[in-house]
Short mmCIF file of C-alpha atoms in Angstrom, two decimals:
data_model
loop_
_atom_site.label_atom_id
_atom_site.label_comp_id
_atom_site.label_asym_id
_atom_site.label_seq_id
_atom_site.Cartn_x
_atom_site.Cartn_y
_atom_site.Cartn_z
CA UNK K 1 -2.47 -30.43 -11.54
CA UNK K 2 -1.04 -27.20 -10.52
CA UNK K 3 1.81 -25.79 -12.53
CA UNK K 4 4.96 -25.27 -10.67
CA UNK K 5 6.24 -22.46 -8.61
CA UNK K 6 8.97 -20.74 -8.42
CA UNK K 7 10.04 -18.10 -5.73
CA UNK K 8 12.80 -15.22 -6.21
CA UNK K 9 14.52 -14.60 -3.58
CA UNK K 10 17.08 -13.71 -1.11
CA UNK K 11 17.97 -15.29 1.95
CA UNK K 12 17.48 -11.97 4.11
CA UNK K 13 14.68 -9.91 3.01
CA UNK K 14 11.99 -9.96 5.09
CA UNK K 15 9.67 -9.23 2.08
CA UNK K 16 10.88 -11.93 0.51
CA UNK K 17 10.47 -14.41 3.48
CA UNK K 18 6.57 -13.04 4.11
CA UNK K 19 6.05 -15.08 0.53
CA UNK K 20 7.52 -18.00 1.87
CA UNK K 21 5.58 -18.25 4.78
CA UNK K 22 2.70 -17.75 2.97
CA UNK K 23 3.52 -20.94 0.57
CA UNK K 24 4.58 -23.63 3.76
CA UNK K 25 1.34 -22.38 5.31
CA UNK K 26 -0.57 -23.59 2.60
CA UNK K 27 1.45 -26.36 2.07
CA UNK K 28 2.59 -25.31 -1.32
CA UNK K 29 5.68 -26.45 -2.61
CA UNK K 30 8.10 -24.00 -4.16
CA UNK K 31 11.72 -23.53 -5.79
CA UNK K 32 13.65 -21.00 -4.12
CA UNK K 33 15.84 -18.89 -6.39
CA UNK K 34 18.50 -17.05 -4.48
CA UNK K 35 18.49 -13.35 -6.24
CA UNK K 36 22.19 -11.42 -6.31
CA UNK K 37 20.12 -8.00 -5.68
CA UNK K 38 24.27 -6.45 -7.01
CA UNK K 39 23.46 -8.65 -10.08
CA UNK K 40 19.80 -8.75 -10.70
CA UNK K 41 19.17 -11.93 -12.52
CA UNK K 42 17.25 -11.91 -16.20
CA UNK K 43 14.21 -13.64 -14.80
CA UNK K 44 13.53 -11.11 -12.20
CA UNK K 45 14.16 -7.86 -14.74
CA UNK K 46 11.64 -9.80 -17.00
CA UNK K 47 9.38 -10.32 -14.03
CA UNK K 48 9.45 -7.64 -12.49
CA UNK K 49 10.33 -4.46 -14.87
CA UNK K 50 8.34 -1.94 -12.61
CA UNK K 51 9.94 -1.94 -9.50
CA UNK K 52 12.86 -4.71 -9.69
CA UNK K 53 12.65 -6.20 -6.61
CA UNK K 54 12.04 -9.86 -4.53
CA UNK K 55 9.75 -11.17 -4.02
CA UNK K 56 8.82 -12.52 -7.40
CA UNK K 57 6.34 -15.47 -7.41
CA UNK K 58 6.71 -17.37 -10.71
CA UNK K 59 3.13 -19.73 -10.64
CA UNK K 60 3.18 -21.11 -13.96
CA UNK K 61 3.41 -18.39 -16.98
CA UNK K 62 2.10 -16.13 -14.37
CA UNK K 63 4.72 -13.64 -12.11
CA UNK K 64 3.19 -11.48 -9.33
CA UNK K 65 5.12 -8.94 -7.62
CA UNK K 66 4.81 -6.93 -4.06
CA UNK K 67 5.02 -9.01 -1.32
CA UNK K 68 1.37 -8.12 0.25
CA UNK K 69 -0.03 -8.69 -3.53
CA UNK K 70 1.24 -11.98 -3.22
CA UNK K 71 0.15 -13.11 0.38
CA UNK K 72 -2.98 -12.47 -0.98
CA UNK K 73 -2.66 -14.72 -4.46
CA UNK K 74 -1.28 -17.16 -2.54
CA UNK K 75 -4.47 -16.84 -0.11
CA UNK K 76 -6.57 -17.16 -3.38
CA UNK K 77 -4.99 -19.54 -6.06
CA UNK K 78 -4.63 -22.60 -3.65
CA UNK K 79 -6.63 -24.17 -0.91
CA UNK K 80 -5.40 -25.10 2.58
CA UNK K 81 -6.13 -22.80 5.50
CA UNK K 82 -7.25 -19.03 4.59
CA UNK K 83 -4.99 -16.90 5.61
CA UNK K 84 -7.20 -13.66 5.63
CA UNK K 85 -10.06 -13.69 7.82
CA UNK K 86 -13.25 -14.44 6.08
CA UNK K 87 -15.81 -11.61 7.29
CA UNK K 88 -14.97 -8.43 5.01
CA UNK K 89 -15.00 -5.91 7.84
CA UNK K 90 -11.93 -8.16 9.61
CA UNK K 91 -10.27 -8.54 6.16
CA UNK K 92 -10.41 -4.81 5.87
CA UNK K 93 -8.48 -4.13 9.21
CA UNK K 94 -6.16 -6.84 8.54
CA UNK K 95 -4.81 -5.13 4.93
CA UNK K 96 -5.29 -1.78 6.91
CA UNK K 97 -2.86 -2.79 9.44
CA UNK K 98 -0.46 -4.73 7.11
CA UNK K 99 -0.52 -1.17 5.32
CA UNK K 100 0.22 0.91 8.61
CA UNK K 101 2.83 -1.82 9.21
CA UNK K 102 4.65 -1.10 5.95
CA UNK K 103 3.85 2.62 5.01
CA UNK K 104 4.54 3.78 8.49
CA UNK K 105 6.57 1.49 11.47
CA UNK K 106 8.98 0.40 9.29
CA UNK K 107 10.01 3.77 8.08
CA UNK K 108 9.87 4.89 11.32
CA UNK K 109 11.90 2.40 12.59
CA UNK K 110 14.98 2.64 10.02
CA UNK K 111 15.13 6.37 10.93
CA UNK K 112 14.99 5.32 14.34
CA UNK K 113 18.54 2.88 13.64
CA UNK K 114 20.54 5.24 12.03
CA UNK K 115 20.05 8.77 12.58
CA UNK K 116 21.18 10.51 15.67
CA UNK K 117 20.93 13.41 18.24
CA UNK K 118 17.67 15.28 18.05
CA UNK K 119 17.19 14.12 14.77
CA UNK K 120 16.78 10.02 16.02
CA UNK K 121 14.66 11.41 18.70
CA UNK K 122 11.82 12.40 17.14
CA UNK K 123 11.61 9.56 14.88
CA UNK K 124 12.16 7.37 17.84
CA UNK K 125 9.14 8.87 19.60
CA UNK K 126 7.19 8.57 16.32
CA UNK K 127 8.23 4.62 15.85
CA UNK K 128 7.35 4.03 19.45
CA UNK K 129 3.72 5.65 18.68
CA UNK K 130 3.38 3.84 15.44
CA UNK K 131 4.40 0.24 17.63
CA UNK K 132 1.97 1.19 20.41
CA UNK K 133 -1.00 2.00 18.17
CA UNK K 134 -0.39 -1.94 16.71
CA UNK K 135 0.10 -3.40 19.58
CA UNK K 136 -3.71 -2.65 20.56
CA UNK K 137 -4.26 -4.98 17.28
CA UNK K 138 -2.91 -8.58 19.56
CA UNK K 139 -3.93 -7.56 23.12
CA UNK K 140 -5.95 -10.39 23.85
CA UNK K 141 -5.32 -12.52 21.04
CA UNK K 142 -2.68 -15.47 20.31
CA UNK K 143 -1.96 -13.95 16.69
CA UNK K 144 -2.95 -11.10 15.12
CA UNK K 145 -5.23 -13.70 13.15
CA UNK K 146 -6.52 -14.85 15.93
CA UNK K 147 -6.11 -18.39 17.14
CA UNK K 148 -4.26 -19.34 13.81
CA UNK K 149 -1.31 -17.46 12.28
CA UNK K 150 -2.60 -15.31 9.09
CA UNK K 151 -1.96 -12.35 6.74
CA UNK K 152 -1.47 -9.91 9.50
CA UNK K 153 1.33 -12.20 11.47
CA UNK K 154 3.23 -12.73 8.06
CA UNK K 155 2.99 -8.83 7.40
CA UNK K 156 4.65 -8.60 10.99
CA UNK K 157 7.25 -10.93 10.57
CA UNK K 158 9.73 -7.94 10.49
CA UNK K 159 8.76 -6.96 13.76
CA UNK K 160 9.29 -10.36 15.40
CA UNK K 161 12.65 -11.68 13.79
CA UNK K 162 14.08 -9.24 11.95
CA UNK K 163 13.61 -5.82 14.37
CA UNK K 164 15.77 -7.16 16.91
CA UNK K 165 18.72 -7.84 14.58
CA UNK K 166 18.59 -4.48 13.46
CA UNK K 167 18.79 -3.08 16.84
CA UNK K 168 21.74 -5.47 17.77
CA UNK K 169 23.46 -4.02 14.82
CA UNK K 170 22.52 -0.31 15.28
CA UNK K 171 22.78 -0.56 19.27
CA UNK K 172 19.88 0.75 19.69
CA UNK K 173 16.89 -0.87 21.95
CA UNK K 174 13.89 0.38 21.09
CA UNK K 175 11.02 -2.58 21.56
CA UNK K 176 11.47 -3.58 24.89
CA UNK K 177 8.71 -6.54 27.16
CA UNK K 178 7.97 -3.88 29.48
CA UNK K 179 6.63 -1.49 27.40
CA UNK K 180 5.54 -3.94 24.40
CA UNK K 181 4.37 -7.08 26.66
CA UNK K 182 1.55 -8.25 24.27
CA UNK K 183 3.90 -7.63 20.71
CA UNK K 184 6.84 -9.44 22.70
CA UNK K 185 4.50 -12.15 23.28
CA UNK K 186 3.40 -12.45 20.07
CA UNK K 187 6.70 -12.39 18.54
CA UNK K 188 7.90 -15.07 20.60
CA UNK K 189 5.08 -17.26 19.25
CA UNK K 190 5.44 -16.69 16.07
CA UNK K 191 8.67 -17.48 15.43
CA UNK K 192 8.83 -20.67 17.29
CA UNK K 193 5.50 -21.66 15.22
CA UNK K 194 6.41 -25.14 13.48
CA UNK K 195 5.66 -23.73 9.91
CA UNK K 196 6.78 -20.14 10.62
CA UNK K 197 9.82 -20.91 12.01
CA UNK K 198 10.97 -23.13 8.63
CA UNK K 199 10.39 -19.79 6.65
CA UNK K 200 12.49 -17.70 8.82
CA UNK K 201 16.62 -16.86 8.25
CA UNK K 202 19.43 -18.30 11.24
CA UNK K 203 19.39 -14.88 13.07
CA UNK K 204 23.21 -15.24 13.18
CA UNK K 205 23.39 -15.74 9.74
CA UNK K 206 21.05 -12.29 9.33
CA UNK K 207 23.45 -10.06 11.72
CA UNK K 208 26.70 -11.16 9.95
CA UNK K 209 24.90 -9.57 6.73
CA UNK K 210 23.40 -6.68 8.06
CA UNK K 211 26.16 -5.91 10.19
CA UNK K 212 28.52 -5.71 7.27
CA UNK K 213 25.70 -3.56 5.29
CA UNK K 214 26.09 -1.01 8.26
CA UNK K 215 27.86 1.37 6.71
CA UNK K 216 25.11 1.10 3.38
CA UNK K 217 21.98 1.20 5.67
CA UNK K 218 23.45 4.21 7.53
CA UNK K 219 23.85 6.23 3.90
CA UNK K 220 20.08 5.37 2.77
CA UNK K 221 18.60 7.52 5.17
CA UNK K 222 20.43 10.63 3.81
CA UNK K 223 17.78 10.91 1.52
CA UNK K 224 15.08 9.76 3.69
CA UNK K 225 15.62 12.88 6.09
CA UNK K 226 13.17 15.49 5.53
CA UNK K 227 15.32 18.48 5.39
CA UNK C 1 -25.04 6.12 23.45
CA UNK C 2 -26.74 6.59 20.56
CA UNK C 3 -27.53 3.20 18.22
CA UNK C 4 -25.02 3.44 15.84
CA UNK C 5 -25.97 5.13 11.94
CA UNK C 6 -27.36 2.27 10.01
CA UNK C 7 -26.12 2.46 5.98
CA UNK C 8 -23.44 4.27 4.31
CA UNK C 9 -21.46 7.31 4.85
CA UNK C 10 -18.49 8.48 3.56
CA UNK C 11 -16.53 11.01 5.19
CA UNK C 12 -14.58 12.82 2.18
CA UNK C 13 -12.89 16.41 0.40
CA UNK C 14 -14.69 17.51 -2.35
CA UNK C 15 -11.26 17.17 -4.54
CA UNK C 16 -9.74 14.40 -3.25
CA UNK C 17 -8.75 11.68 -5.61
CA UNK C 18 -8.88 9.11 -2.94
CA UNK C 19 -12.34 9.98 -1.65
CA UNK C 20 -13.62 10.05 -5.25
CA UNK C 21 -12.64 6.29 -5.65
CA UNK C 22 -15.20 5.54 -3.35
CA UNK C 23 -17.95 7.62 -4.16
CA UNK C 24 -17.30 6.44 -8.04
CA UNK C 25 -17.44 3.12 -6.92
CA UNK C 26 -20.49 2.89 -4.61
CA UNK C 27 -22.24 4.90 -8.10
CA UNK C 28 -21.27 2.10 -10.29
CA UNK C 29 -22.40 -0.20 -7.60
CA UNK C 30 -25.92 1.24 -7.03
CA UNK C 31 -25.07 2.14 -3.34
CA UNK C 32 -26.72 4.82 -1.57
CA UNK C 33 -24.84 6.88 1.23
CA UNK C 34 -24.17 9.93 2.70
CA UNK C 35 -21.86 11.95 1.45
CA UNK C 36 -20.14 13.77 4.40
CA UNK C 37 -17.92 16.78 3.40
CA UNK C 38 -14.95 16.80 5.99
CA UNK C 39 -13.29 20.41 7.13
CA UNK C 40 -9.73 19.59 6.72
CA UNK C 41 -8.51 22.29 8.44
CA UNK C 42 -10.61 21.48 11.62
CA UNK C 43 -11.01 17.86 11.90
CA UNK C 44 -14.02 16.83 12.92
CA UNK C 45 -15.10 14.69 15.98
CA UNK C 46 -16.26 12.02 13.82
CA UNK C 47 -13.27 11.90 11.64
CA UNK C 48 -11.24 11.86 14.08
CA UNK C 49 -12.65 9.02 15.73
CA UNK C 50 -13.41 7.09 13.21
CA UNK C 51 -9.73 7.74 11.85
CA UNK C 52 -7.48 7.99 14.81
CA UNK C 53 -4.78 6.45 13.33
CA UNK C 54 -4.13 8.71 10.04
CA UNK C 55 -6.83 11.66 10.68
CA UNK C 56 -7.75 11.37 6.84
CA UNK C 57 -10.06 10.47 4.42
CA UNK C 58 -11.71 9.04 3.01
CA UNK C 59 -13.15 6.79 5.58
CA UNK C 60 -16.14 4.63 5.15
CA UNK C 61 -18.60 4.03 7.62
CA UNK C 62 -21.36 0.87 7.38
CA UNK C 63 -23.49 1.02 9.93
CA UNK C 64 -21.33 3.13 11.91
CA UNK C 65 -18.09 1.01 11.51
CA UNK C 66 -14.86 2.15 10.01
CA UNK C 67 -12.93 1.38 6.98
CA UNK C 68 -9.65 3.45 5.90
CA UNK C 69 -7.84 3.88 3.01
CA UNK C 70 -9.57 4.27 -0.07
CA UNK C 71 -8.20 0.90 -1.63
CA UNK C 72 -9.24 -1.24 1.37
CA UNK C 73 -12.35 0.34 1.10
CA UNK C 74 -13.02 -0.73 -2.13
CA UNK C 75 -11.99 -4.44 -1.74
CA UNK C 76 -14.41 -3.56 1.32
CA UNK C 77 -17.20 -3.35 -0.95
CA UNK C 78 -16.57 -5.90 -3.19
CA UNK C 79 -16.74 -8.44 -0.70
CA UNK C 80 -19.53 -6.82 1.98
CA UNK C 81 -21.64 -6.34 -0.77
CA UNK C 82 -21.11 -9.35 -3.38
CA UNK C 83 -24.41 -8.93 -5.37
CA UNK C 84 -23.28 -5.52 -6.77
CA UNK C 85 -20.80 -5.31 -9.96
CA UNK C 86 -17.55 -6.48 -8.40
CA UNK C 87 -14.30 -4.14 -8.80
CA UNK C 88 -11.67 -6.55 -8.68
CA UNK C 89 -12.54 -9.83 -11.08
CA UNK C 90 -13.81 -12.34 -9.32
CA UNK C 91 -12.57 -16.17 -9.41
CA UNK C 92 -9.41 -15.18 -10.89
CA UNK C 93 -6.47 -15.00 -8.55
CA UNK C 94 -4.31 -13.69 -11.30
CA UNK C 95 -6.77 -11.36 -12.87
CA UNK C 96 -7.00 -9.80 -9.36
CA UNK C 97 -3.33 -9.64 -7.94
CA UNK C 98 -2.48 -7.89 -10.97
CA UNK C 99 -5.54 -5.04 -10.70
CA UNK C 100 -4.01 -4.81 -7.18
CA UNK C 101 -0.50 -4.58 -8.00
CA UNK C 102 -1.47 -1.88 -10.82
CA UNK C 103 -3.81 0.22 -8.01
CA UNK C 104 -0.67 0.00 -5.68
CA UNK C 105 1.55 1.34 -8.36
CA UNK C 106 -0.70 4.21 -9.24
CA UNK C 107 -0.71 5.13 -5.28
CA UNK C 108 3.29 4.88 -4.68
CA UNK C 109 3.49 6.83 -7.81
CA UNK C 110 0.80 9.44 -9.38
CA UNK C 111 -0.47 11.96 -6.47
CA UNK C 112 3.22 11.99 -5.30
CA UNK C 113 4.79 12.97 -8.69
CA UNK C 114 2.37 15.15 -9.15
CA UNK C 115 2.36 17.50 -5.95
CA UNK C 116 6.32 17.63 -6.54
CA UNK C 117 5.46 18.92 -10.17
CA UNK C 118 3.13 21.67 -8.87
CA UNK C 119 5.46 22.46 -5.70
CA UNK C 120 8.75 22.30 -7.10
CA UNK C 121 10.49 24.65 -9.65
CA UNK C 122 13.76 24.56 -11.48
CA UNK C 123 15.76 20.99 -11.76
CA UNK C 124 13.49 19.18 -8.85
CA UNK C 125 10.34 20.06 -11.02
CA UNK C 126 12.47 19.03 -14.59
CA UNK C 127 13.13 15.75 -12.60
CA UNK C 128 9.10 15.49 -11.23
CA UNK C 129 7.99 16.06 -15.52
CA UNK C 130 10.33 13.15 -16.58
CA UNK C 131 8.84 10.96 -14.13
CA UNK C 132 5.34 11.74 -14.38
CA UNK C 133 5.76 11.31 -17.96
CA UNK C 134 7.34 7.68 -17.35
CA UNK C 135 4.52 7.03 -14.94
CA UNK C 136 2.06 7.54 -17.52
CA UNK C 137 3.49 5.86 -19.96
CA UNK C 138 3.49 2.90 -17.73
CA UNK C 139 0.55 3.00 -16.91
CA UNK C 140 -0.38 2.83 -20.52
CA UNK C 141 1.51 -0.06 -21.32
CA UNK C 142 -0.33 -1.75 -18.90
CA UNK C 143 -3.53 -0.67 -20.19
CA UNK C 144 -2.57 -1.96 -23.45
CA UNK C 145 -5.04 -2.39 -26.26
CA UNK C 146 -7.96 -2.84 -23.90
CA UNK C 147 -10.93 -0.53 -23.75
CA UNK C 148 -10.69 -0.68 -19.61
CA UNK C 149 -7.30 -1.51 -17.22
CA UNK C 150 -10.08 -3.71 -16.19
CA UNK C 151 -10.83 -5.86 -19.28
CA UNK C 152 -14.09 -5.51 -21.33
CA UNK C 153 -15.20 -4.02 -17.87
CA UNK C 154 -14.94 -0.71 -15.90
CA UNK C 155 -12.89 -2.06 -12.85
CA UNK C 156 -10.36 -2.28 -9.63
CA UNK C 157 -7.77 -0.36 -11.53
CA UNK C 158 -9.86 2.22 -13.55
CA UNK C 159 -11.73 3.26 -10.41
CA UNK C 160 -7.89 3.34 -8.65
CA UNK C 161 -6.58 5.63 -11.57
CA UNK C 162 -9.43 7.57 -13.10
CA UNK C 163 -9.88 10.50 -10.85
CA UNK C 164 -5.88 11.53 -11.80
CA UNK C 165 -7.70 12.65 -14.69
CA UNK C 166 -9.09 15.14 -13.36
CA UNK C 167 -5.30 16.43 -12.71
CA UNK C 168 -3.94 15.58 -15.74
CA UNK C 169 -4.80 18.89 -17.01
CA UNK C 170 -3.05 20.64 -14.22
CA UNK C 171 0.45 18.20 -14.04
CA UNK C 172 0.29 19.77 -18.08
CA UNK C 173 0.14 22.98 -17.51
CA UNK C 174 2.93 22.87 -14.61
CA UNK C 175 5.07 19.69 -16.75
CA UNK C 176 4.83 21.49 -19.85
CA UNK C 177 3.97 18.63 -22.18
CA UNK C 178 0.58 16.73 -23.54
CA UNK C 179 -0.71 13.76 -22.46
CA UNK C 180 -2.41 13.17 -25.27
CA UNK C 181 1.08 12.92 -26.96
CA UNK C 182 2.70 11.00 -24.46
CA UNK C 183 0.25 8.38 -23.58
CA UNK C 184 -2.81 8.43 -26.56
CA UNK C 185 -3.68 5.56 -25.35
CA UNK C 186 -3.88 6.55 -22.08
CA UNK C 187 -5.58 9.93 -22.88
CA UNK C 188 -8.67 8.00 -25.18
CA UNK C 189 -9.28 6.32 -22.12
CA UNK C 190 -10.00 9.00 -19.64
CA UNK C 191 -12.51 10.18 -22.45
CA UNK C 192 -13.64 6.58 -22.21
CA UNK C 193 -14.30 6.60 -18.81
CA UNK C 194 -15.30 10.04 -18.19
CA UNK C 195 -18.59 9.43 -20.58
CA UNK C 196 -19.55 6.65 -17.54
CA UNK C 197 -22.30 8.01 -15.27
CA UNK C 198 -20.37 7.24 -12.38
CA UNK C 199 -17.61 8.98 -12.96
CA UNK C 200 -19.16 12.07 -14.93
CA UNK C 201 -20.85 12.64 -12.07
CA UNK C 202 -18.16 12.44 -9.38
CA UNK C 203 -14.99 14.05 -10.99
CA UNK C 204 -14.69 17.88 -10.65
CA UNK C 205 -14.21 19.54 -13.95
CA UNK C 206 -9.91 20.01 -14.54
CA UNK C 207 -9.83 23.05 -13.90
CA UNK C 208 -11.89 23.39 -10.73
CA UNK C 209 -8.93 21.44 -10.01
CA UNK C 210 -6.45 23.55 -11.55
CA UNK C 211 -7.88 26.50 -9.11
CA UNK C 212 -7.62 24.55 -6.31
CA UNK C 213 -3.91 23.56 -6.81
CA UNK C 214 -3.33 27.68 -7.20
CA UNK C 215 -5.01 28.12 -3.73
CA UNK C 216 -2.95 25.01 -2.15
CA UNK C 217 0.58 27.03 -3.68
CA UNK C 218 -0.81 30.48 -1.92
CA UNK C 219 -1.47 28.37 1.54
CA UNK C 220 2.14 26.11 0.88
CA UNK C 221 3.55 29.86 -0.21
CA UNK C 222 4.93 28.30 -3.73
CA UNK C 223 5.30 30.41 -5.88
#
């Protein structure tokens, strides 16, 4: 029999969340433990010395950290539906994309939501680029996975639930149907998808916390700012 | 149009790190290819085809097809080709996310730290030695008393971390301290791993790289 698992956690971060969708797609149960990120816990400084952050799967003795790193344990360690495609040149572009999708759009996008002037408008041009170039990835297709949800989907959860908080918050509209028609689509099927949808945050709940962390989110990208 | 290049190619800079992750890998694999030296400062047709998204490389191509980032194309291998000497251990989930989450570390942190030690002077470069310095030492705590990151075996991580070596010699000279001293541990395996074939034969010698960091500063106008 499997030994237990444990997630840590918080109730908004999307990073977090990717892990639980992961788990409820494999039909894995899990304990959620609600991280104070002001008051990191013991268990997640012993878990996770490097970088300090949630997601931390607990599986057991064994604690993996980085939410992508454990999409793909998950994937791995139990059976149920694969969530990464199976031929290695689709896998490839999957974790390729999941990459662009972190190392690029969403830095692009959180200069986008709190700079301003000139300054938001070339990282506005450069998000809208970045979104573009991924939306080429679900033209045609029901999920980026194909006709099931998969690694890809969960590595664009932030684009379908939590993106448009952030603009409500930031009053800023930057992914609209017209010009996004297949990535609005998607969006709007993967978060009403019956196993998704259990892994996602109350979007209320998520803009009463980000919209009293405005005034934080606006000072991180001080440093962000090439000067 | 033309049938599409059957095999392997690999469109790479002679001293990229990145690039020579693949070609180290394919060596300890057996796999031929062609090697494809890529003018950086006018991007070829090819590259930027093949790479639209990034314009960099290395990029793989099998039989003509893409594959980007020099990670992904090393899982890429693993799995197209699983007769060869796999990279990341195979049939252990745990064994694996770790070699990943180890590989990722060493590409948030090494080549980063180390162009702000060679660019930077003053308190920013101070700041770049004191974190290079707890990078390696990381990195050799979680190498720990084996002979490879990788196990008994040459693996995911090693191939991920190994051509840094070839710029350790240059983040001393501009960080002022020994690696050696730092990170023994760390140091004895380089030597380990640079008395493999594969690697031997696809690192540049330090201080090719050294000169080529002096040329970068002269283009970047650091001086």
């Amino acid at each position: 029999m499997s030994p237990p698992v444990k997630l840590l956690g918080t109730f908004s971060s999307g990073f977090s969340r990717r892990a639980e969708a992961a788990l409820r797609l494999k039909g894995v149960p899990y304990e959620l433990i609600q991280e104070d990120l002001s008051n990191k816990s013991e268990l997640l400084l012993m878990h996770n010395p490097i970088h300090k952050k949630v997601p931390v799967l607990l599986h057991g003795d064994r604690a993996v950290c980085e939410s992508l790193v454990i999409v793909e344990y998950i994937d791995e360690a139990f059976d149920g539906p694969p969530l990464l495609p199976i031929d290695p040149f689709d896998r490839a572009t999957a974790r390729f994309w999941a990459r662009f999708i972190d190392d690029k759009c969403s830095t692009s996008f959180w200069l986008s939501l709190w700079t301003e002037g000139e300054v938001q408008k070339g990282f506005v041009k450069e998000f809208k680029q970045n979104l573009a170039l991924l939306e080429t990835q679900i033209k045609g297709k029901r999920f980026f996975g194909g006709d099931t949800v998969g690694y890809l989907d969960i590595a664009a959860s932030g684009i379908a639930h939590w993106l448009p908080v952030f603009e409500e918050v930031a009053s800023v509209r930057l992914v609209t149907d017209a010009e996004y028609p297949d990535l609005c689509r998607w969006a709007k099927e993967y978060t009403s998808h019956e196993t998704i949808k259990e892994s996602l945050p109350e979007r209320e709940k998520l803009l009463a916390i980000f919209t009293a962390k405005k005034d934080f989110f606006m000072s991180t990208v001080k440093s962000m700012v090439p000067k | 149009m033309a049938a599409e290049k059957k095999g392997l190619q690999l469109l790479d800079f002679w001293v990229s790190p990145f690039g020579q992750r693949c070609r180290i890998a394919m060596a300890e694999k057996g796999l031929a290819y062609e090697y494809l030296e890529q003018d950086l400062g006018n991007k070829s047709e090819l590259l930027l085809r093949s790479n639209p998204v990034h314009k960099k490389i290395p990029v793989l191509l099998h039989d003509g097809r893409p594959v980007c980032e020099s990670l992904i194309i090393l899982q890429y291998l693993d799995e197209a080709f699983p007769s060869t000497p796999a990279l990341l251990p195979a049939g252990d989930p745990y064994a694996r996310a770790q070699a990943r989450f180890w590989a990722d570390y060493v590409d948030k942190k090494v080549y980063d730290c180390g162009s702000r030690l060679w660019k930077l002077k003053g308190e920013p470069q101070a700041e770049a030695r004191k974190e290079m310095v707890e990078i390696l030492k990381t990195l050799e705590g979680a190498l720990g008393e084996k002979p490879y990151f990788g196990g008994d075996t040459f693996g995911f991580v090693d191939v991920a971390f190994v051509p840094f070596t070839a710029w350790f010699l240059s983040y001393e000279r501009y960080g002022e301290f020994s690696v050696a001293e730092v990170a023994p541990k760390l140091a004895a395996w380089a030597k380990r791993c640079g008395e493999r074939e594969s690697v031997a034969k696809n690192l540049h010698p330090p201080e090719k790289v050294y000169e080529f960091i002096g040329v970068l500063k002269k283009k970047y106008g650091v001086e």
